[in-house]
Coordinates of C-alpha atoms in Angstrom, one line a residue:
M171 CA -91.6 70.7 55.8
T172 CA -93.3 73.4 53.7
A173 CA -90.8 75.9 52.2
I174 CA -91.9 79.5 52.2
P175 CA -91.0 81.4 49.0
I176 CA -90.0 84.9 50.0
A177 CA -90.8 87.5 47.4
I178 CA -88.2 90.2 47.6
P179 CA -88.9 93.2 45.3
A180 CA -85.5 94.6 45.6
K181 CA -82.4 94.0 47.7
P182 CA -80.4 97.2 47.2
A183 CA -77.0 96.0 48.5
L184 CA -76.7 93.0 46.2
P185 CA -76.9 94.9 42.9
T186 CA -74.6 97.5 44.3
I187 CA -72.0 94.9 45.2
R188 CA -72.2 93.4 41.8
R189 CA -72.0 96.8 40.1
Y190 CA -68.9 97.7 42.2
R191 CA -67.2 94.4 41.2
A192 CA -68.2 94.8 37.5
T193 CA -66.9 98.4 37.5
G194 CA -63.6 97.3 39.0
L195 CA -63.1 94.5 36.5
L196 CA -64.1 96.7 33.5
T197 CA -61.7 99.4 34.8
A198 CA -58.9 96.8 35.0
A199 CA -59.6 95.6 31.5
V200 CA -59.5 99.2 30.2
F201 CA -56.2 99.9 32.0
A202 CA -54.8 96.7 30.5
A203 CA -55.9 97.7 27.0
L204 CA -54.3 101.2 27.5
E205 CA -51.1 99.8 28.9
L206 CA -50.6 97.2 26.1
G207 CA -52.0 99.5 23.4
A208 CA -49.6 102.3 24.2
A209 CA -46.6 99.9 24.1
L210 CA -47.8 98.5 20.8
A211 CA -48.4 101.9 19.3
G212 CA -45.0 103.2 20.4
G213 CA -43.1 100.2 19.1
A214 CA -39.6 99.1 20.1
Q215 CA -38.1 102.6 19.3
W216 CA -40.4 104.7 21.5
T217 CA -41.4 102.4 24.3
E218 CA -39.4 102.9 27.5
M219 CA -38.6 99.6 29.2
I220 CA -37.3 100.9 32.5
N221 CA -39.3 98.6 34.7
P222 CA -38.7 95.0 35.9
P223 CA -40.3 93.3 32.8
G224 CA -38.3 95.5 30.5
L225 CA -35.0 94.9 32.2
L226 CA -35.7 91.2 32.3
A227 CA -36.6 91.2 28.6
C228 CA -33.4 92.9 27.7
Y229 CA -31.4 90.5 29.8
L230 CA -33.1 87.5 28.2
A231 CA -32.6 88.9 24.7
T232 CA -28.8 89.1 25.2
F233 CA -28.7 85.3 25.5
L234 CA -31.1 84.6 22.6
T235 CA -29.5 86.9 20.0
P236 CA -26.0 87.6 18.8
A237 CA -24.2 90.7 20.1
P238 CA -24.2 93.8 17.9
S239 CA -21.1 94.2 15.7
L240 CA -19.8 96.0 12.6
L241 CA -21.9 93.6 10.5
R242 CA -24.9 93.5 12.7
A243 CA -26.8 96.6 13.9
G244 CA -28.5 94.7 16.8
S245 CA -32.0 95.5 15.7
D246 CA -33.0 91.9 16.1
R247 CA -32.0 92.1 19.8
V248 CA -34.1 95.2 20.2
E249 CA -37.1 93.7 18.5
L250 CA -36.8 90.5 20.6
S251 CA -36.5 92.5 23.8
F252 CA -39.6 94.4 22.9
Q253 CA -41.6 91.3 22.1
L254 CA -40.5 89.6 25.4
F255 CA -41.4 92.9 27.2
L256 CA -44.9 92.8 25.7
A257 CA -45.3 89.1 26.6
L258 CA -44.2 89.6 30.2
K259 CA -46.3 92.7 30.6
A260 CA -49.4 90.9 29.2
L261 CA -48.8 88.0 31.6
L262 CA -48.6 90.3 34.6
V263 CA -51.8 92.1 33.5
I264 CA -53.6 88.8 33.1
V265 CA -52.4 87.7 36.6
I266 CA -53.7 90.9 38.2
I267 CA -57.1 90.8 36.5
G268 CA -57.5 87.1 37.1
L269 CA -56.7 87.4 40.8
M270 CA -58.9 90.4 41.1
W271 CA -61.8 88.5 39.6
W272 CA -61.2 85.5 41.9
R273 CA -60.6 87.6 45.0
T274 CA -63.8 89.7 44.7
R275 CA -66.3 86.9 44.0
P276 CA -69.3 87.3 46.4
A277 CA -69.5 83.6 47.1
L278 CA -65.8 83.0 47.5
K279 CA -65.1 80.3 50.1
C280 CA -61.4 79.8 50.9
A281 CA -59.0 80.2 53.7
P282 CA -58.2 83.8 54.6
I283 CA -54.6 83.3 53.9
L284 CA -55.3 82.5 50.3
K285 CA -57.3 85.8 50.0
H286 CA -54.3 87.7 51.4
L287 CA -51.9 85.9 49.1
A288 CA -54.0 86.9 46.1
L289 CA -53.7 90.5 47.1
A290 CA -50.0 90.1 47.7
A291 CA -49.6 88.6 44.3
Q292 CA -51.5 91.5 42.7
L293 CA -49.2 93.9 44.6
L294 CA -46.1 92.2 43.3
A295 CA -47.4 92.2 39.8
A296 CA -48.2 95.9 40.0
L297 CA -44.7 96.6 41.4
A298 CA -43.2 94.7 38.5
L299 CA -45.3 96.7 36.0
N300 CA -44.5 99.9 37.9
S301 CA -47.8 101.2 36.6
L302 CA -49.9 103.8 38.3
A303 CA -53.1 102.3 37.0
F304 CA -52.6 98.8 38.5
H305 CA -51.1 100.2 41.7
L306 CA -54.3 102.2 42.0
L307 CA -56.4 99.0 41.5
V308 CA -54.5 97.3 44.3
A309 CA -54.9 100.3 46.6
V310 CA -58.7 100.4 45.9
Q311 CA -59.0 96.7 46.7
L312 CA -57.1 97.2 50.0
G313 CA -59.6 99.9 51.0
A314 CA -62.6 98.0 49.9
L315 CA -61.8 94.5 51.2
L316 CA -59.6 94.7 54.3
P317 CA -60.2 96.0 57.8
L318 CA -59.0 99.6 58.2
R319 CA -55.8 99.0 60.3
R320 CA -54.7 96.1 58.1
A321 CA -55.5 98.0 55.0
L322 CA -53.5 101.1 56.1
A323 CA -50.5 98.9 56.9
C324 CA -50.7 97.2 53.5
L325 CA -51.0 100.6 51.8
A326 CA -47.9 101.8 53.6
I327 CA -46.0 98.7 52.5
Q328 CA -47.3 99.2 48.9
I329 CA -46.1 102.8 48.9
L330 CA -42.7 102.0 50.4
L331 CA -42.1 99.1 47.9
G332 CA -43.2 101.3 45.1
V333 CA -40.8 104.0 46.1
G334 CA -38.0 101.4 46.3
V335 CA -38.8 100.1 42.8
D336 CA -38.9 103.6 41.4
M337 CA -35.4 104.3 42.9
L338 CA -34.0 101.1 41.5
M339 CA -35.4 101.9 38.0
L340 CA -34.1 105.4 38.1
A341 CA -30.7 104.3 39.3
S342 CA -30.5 101.7 36.5
A343 CA -31.4 104.4 33.9
S344 CA -29.6 107.3 35.5
Q345 CA -27.0 107.4 32.7
E346 CA -29.6 107.8 30.0
L347 CA -31.6 110.5 32.0
G348 CA -30.6 114.1 32.3
D349 CA -31.0 116.0 35.5
G350 CA -34.2 117.7 34.3
R351 CA -35.8 114.5 33.3
F352 CA -34.8 112.8 36.5
L353 CA -36.5 115.5 38.6
T354 CA -39.6 115.3 36.4
L355 CA -39.8 111.6 36.9
M356 CA -39.4 112.1 40.7
A357 CA -42.3 114.6 40.7
I358 CA -44.4 112.2 38.7
F359 CA -43.7 109.3 41.0
S360 CA -44.6 111.4 44.1
T361 CA -47.9 112.4 42.5
E362 CA -48.6 108.8 41.8
R363 CA -48.2 107.9 45.5
C364 CA -50.6 110.7 46.4
L365 CA -53.1 109.3 43.9
L366 CA -52.8 105.9 45.6
M367 CA -53.8 107.3 48.9
L368 CA -56.7 109.2 47.3
G369 CA -58.0 106.0 45.6
F370 CA -57.7 104.1 48.9
A371 CA -59.7 106.7 50.7
L372 CA -62.5 106.8 48.1
A373 CA -62.7 103.0 48.2
W374 CA -62.9 103.0 52.0
L375 CA -65.6 105.7 52.0
A376 CA -67.6 103.7 49.4
R377 CA -67.3 100.6 51.6
Q378 CA -68.5 102.5 54.7
E379 CA -71.4 103.9 52.8
L380 CA -72.4 100.4 51.5
Q381 CA -72.1 98.9 55.0
G382 CA -74.2 101.7 56.4
R383 CA -76.9 101.1 53.9
M384 CA -76.9 97.4 54.6
Q385 CA -77.1 97.9 58.4
L386 CA -79.9 100.5 57.9
A387 CA -81.8 98.0 55.7
A388 CA -81.3 95.2 58.3
S389 CA -82.5 97.5 61.1
H390 CA -85.5 98.5 59.1
A391 CA -86.4 94.9 58.4
Q392 CA -86.0 94.0 62.1
L393 CA -88.2 96.9 63.0
R394 CA -91.0 95.8 60.6
A395 CA -90.9 92.3 61.8
T396 CA -91.0 93.4 65.5
Q397 CA -93.8 95.8 64.7
S398 CA -95.8 93.0 63.0
L399 CA -95.4 90.6 65.9
L400 CA -96.1 93.4 68.4
G401 CA -99.3 94.3 66.5
D402 CA -100.5 90.7 66.8
T403 CA -99.7 90.6 70.5
V404 CA -101.5 93.9 71.1
R405 CA -104.5 92.7 69.3
A406 CA -104.5 89.5 71.2
S407 CA -104.2 91.4 74.5
E408 CA -107.0 93.7 73.6
R409 CA -109.3 90.8 72.7
M410 CA -108.4 89.2 76.0
R411 CA -109.3 92.5 77.8
I412 CA -112.6 92.8 76.0
A413 CA -113.4 89.1 76.9
R414 CA -112.7 89.7 80.5
N415 CA -114.8 92.9 80.6
L416 CA -117.7 91.1 79.0
H417 CA -117.4 88.2 81.4
D418 CA -116.9 90.3 84.6
A419 CA -119.4 93.1 83.8
V420 CA -122.1 92.0 81.3
G421 CA -121.9 88.3 82.2
H422 CA -122.4 88.9 85.9
H423 CA -125.3 91.4 85.4
L424 CA -127.0 88.9 83.0
T425 CA -126.6 86.2 85.6
A426 CA -128.1 88.4 88.3
L427 CA -131.0 89.3 85.9
N428 CA -131.7 85.7 85.3
L429 CA -131.9 85.0 89.0
H430 CA -134.3 87.8 89.6
L431 CA -136.5 86.7 86.6
D432 CA -136.5 83.1 88.0
L433 CA -137.6 84.5 91.4
A434 CA -140.3 86.7 89.8
S435 CA -141.5 83.7 87.8
R436 CA -141.9 81.6 91.0
Q437 CA -143.6 84.4 92.9
S438 CA -146.2 84.9 90.2
G439 CA -147.7 81.5 90.9
D440 CA -148.8 78.8 88.5
K441 CA -149.5 81.1 85.6
P442 CA -146.7 83.6 85.2
A443 CA -147.2 86.5 82.7
T444 CA -146.3 85.8 79.1
A445 CA -143.9 88.8 79.0
L446 CA -142.1 87.5 82.1
A447 CA -141.5 84.1 80.4
T448 CA -140.3 85.8 77.3
A449 CA -137.9 87.9 79.3
R450 CA -136.5 84.8 81.0
E451 CA -135.9 83.1 77.6
L452 CA -134.3 86.2 76.1
S453 CA -132.1 86.6 79.2
H454 CA -130.9 83.0 79.1
S455 CA -130.2 83.3 75.4
L456 CA -128.3 86.5 75.8
L457 CA -126.1 85.1 78.6
A458 CA -125.3 82.0 76.4
E459 CA -124.3 84.3 73.5
V460 CA -122.0 86.4 75.8
R461 CA -120.3 83.3 77.1
G462 CA -119.8 82.1 73.5
I463 CA -118.2 85.5 72.6
V464 CA -116.0 85.4 75.6
S465 CA -114.8 81.9 74.8
A466 CA -114.2 82.8 71.2
E467 CA -112.2 85.9 72.1
R468 CA -110.0 83.9 74.5
Q469 CA -109.3 81.3 71.9
E470 CA -108.5 83.7 69.0
Q471 CA -105.0 84.8 69.9
D472 CA -103.3 84.0 66.5
I473 CA -99.7 85.3 66.3
H474 CA -98.5 85.5 62.7
L475 CA -94.9 84.4 63.3
R476 CA -94.6 83.4 59.7
Q477 CA -95.5 86.9 58.5
A478 CA -93.0 88.5 60.9
L479 CA -90.2 86.2 59.7
Q480 CA -91.0 86.9 56.1
L481 CA -90.8 90.6 56.6
L482 CA -87.5 90.2 58.4
C483 CA -85.9 88.0 55.7
A484 CA -87.3 90.0 52.8
G485 CA -85.8 93.2 54.1
I486 CA -82.2 92.0 54.7
P487 CA -80.0 93.1 51.7
A488 CA -77.3 90.4 52.2
P489 CA -76.9 87.5 52.7
A490 CA -79.6 85.8 50.7
I491 CA -81.9 84.1 53.2
E492 CA -83.7 80.8 52.7
L493 CA -86.6 80.3 55.1
S494 CA -88.6 77.1 55.6
M495 CA -91.3 76.7 58.2
D496 CA -93.9 74.0 58.7
A497 CA -97.5 74.5 59.6
Q498 CA -97.1 73.2 63.2
A499 CA -94.7 76.0 64.1
D500 CA -97.5 78.5 63.5
A501 CA -99.4 77.3 66.6
C502 CA -96.8 78.6 69.1
S503 CA -97.8 81.0 71.9
P504 CA -97.2 84.8 71.7
A505 CA -94.3 84.5 74.3
A506 CA -92.6 81.7 72.3
A507 CA -93.1 83.6 69.0
H508 CA -91.5 86.7 70.5
T509 CA -88.6 84.8 71.9
L510 CA -88.0 83.0 68.6
L511 CA -88.2 86.2 66.6
C512 CA -85.6 87.9 68.9
C513 CA -83.3 84.9 68.5
V514 CA -83.6 84.8 64.7
Q515 CA -83.0 88.6 64.6
E516 CA -79.8 88.2 66.6
A517 CA -78.6 85.3 64.3
V518 CA -79.3 87.4 61.2
T519 CA -77.5 90.4 62.7
N520 CA -74.4 88.3 63.4
A521 CA -74.4 86.9 59.9
V522 CA -74.7 90.4 58.4
R523 CA -72.0 92.0 60.6
H524 CA -69.5 89.3 61.3
A525 CA -69.9 86.2 59.1
G526 CA -69.2 87.6 55.6
A527 CA -71.7 85.0 54.4
S528 CA -73.5 85.0 51.1
R529 CA -76.3 82.6 52.1
L530 CA -78.2 82.0 55.3
S531 CA -80.8 79.2 55.9
I532 CA -83.4 79.2 58.6
E533 CA -85.4 76.0 59.2
I534 CA -88.3 76.0 61.8
R535 CA -90.4 73.0 62.6
G536 CA -92.6 71.8 65.3
K537 CA -92.0 68.4 67.0
G538 CA -94.7 67.6 69.6
D539 CA -94.8 70.6 71.9
V540 CA -91.4 71.9 71.0
L541 CA -90.2 74.3 68.4
L542 CA -86.9 73.2 66.7
V543 CA -84.9 75.8 64.8
H544 CA -81.8 75.3 62.7
I545 CA -79.9 78.4 61.5
A546 CA -76.7 78.1 59.4
D547 CA -74.6 80.4 57.2
N548 CA -71.7 79.8 54.8
G549 CA -69.6 82.5 56.3
N550 CA -66.2 82.5 58.0
G551 CA -67.3 80.7 61.1
S552 CA -66.4 81.8 64.6
G553 CA -63.0 80.1 64.9
D554 CA -61.7 80.3 68.4
A555 CA -63.5 83.6 69.1
P556 CA -65.2 83.8 72.5
E557 CA -68.9 83.9 72.7
G558 CA -70.2 87.4 72.5
N559 CA -73.0 89.2 74.3
G560 CA -75.5 88.4 71.5
L561 CA -75.2 84.6 71.9
R562 CA -75.2 84.9 75.7
G563 CA -78.4 87.0 75.5
M564 CA -80.0 84.3 73.3
R565 CA -79.1 81.6 75.8
E566 CA -80.5 83.6 78.7
R567 CA -83.7 84.4 76.8
L568 CA -84.3 80.8 75.8
A569 CA -83.4 79.5 79.3
A570 CA -86.1 81.8 80.8
H571 CA -88.7 80.1 78.6
G572 CA -87.4 76.6 79.0
G573 CA -85.4 76.5 75.8
V574 CA -81.9 75.4 74.8
L575 CA -79.3 76.8 72.4
R576 CA -76.5 74.9 70.7
T577 CA -73.8 76.4 68.4
G578 CA -71.1 75.1 66.2
S579 CA -68.6 76.2 63.6
A580 CA -66.3 74.6 61.0
A581 CA -63.5 76.0 58.9
L582 CA -64.9 77.3 55.5
Q583 CA -68.3 75.9 56.4
G584 CA -69.8 78.8 58.3
F585 CA -71.6 78.9 61.7
W586 CA -74.7 77.2 62.8
L587 CA -77.2 77.4 65.7
E588 CA -79.8 75.0 66.9
L589 CA -82.6 76.2 69.2
S590 CA -85.3 74.2 71.0
L591 CA -88.2 76.1 72.6
P592 CA -91.5 74.9 74.2
M593 CA -94.4 76.1 72.1
K594 CA -96.9 76.5 74.9
G595 CA -94.5 76.8 77.9
V596 CA -95.2 80.4 78.5
Q597 CA -98.4 82.1 77.7
A598 CA -98.7 85.9 77.1

């Protein structure tokens, strides 16, 4: 098996995905630095701890320090509460950033339930922090990673839970807040919920734009591959037409001319004219050359399947495609090459749209008079989903040319297809 190195000058979607992920992680780190830095700068006296970590820190400090009295001002309890608050806040920030890094890895392979639990854990941590910045990070992930309906449902849950936490925090601190400050905080919290919806919408639009670019690039690659194979087929058909015309027109006329020259030579007696003998020789030579040209044109029907597949694989932004193809597979007929290209295109399209795969391998080899193709990805697999129109169309196309299709899927191991197709079963 000879592997084909595919030179890809640029795959626009892959750098874009990496940039989005890096931007999100950098933003999370900046938010974490601002959150913790503001608390450190404010100190125990100016930092408001009216969120779950702050309340928990105050509760724990009451067990770890003596109660204030006439002899003790209670500053040690305040300081310990502040330190515990910072520690809990830093822990929650680390949890959010760590889960965000793990959840957005391009090559992540795990059960879908674990991915959903990671988002749920980030949401709970953001609720505990009661921070707009980290709520916004979770909302952006919902819009960027989940299907629209599920993402909207999760966003609604996030907003309702956030409102509930806000109400609890305001209720616990209502004695320390005046009416004016209470209304101001309510207005701030309402604005925060609107910002969550705005961040969700922007993330969803960015996701749609990226998916549109990937599908456009995939369609362009398929068009180039089809155009390449179609050009080879058209050239082969044109050579066949020229060969037939030479055989039917020029060849027949030269044969008739030879017959008449032979007749003229016999009628001229024992000593035919020198010019007549020369004409006979030239006519026979020309007829032999025409027959040689016709035979060569009929045989030269090369179909560059390898080139078409290279164009297809090189133009797909994601997943990364590894193509291997042996020399024997290059000798297939135009009809077999077209059928194989259509099947590979369908498999690549399914991997791009549905599999969520980061890698796709295509192995093509010849065994006797049969093409054997193995295509596998590392995506989500098909699960119990029924076979779609694409796979049914592949089966019908292969069956029409004497081929067979087998498919399979395993949890967390992707989806695979095995095709067998006669190399010379159908001639163009």
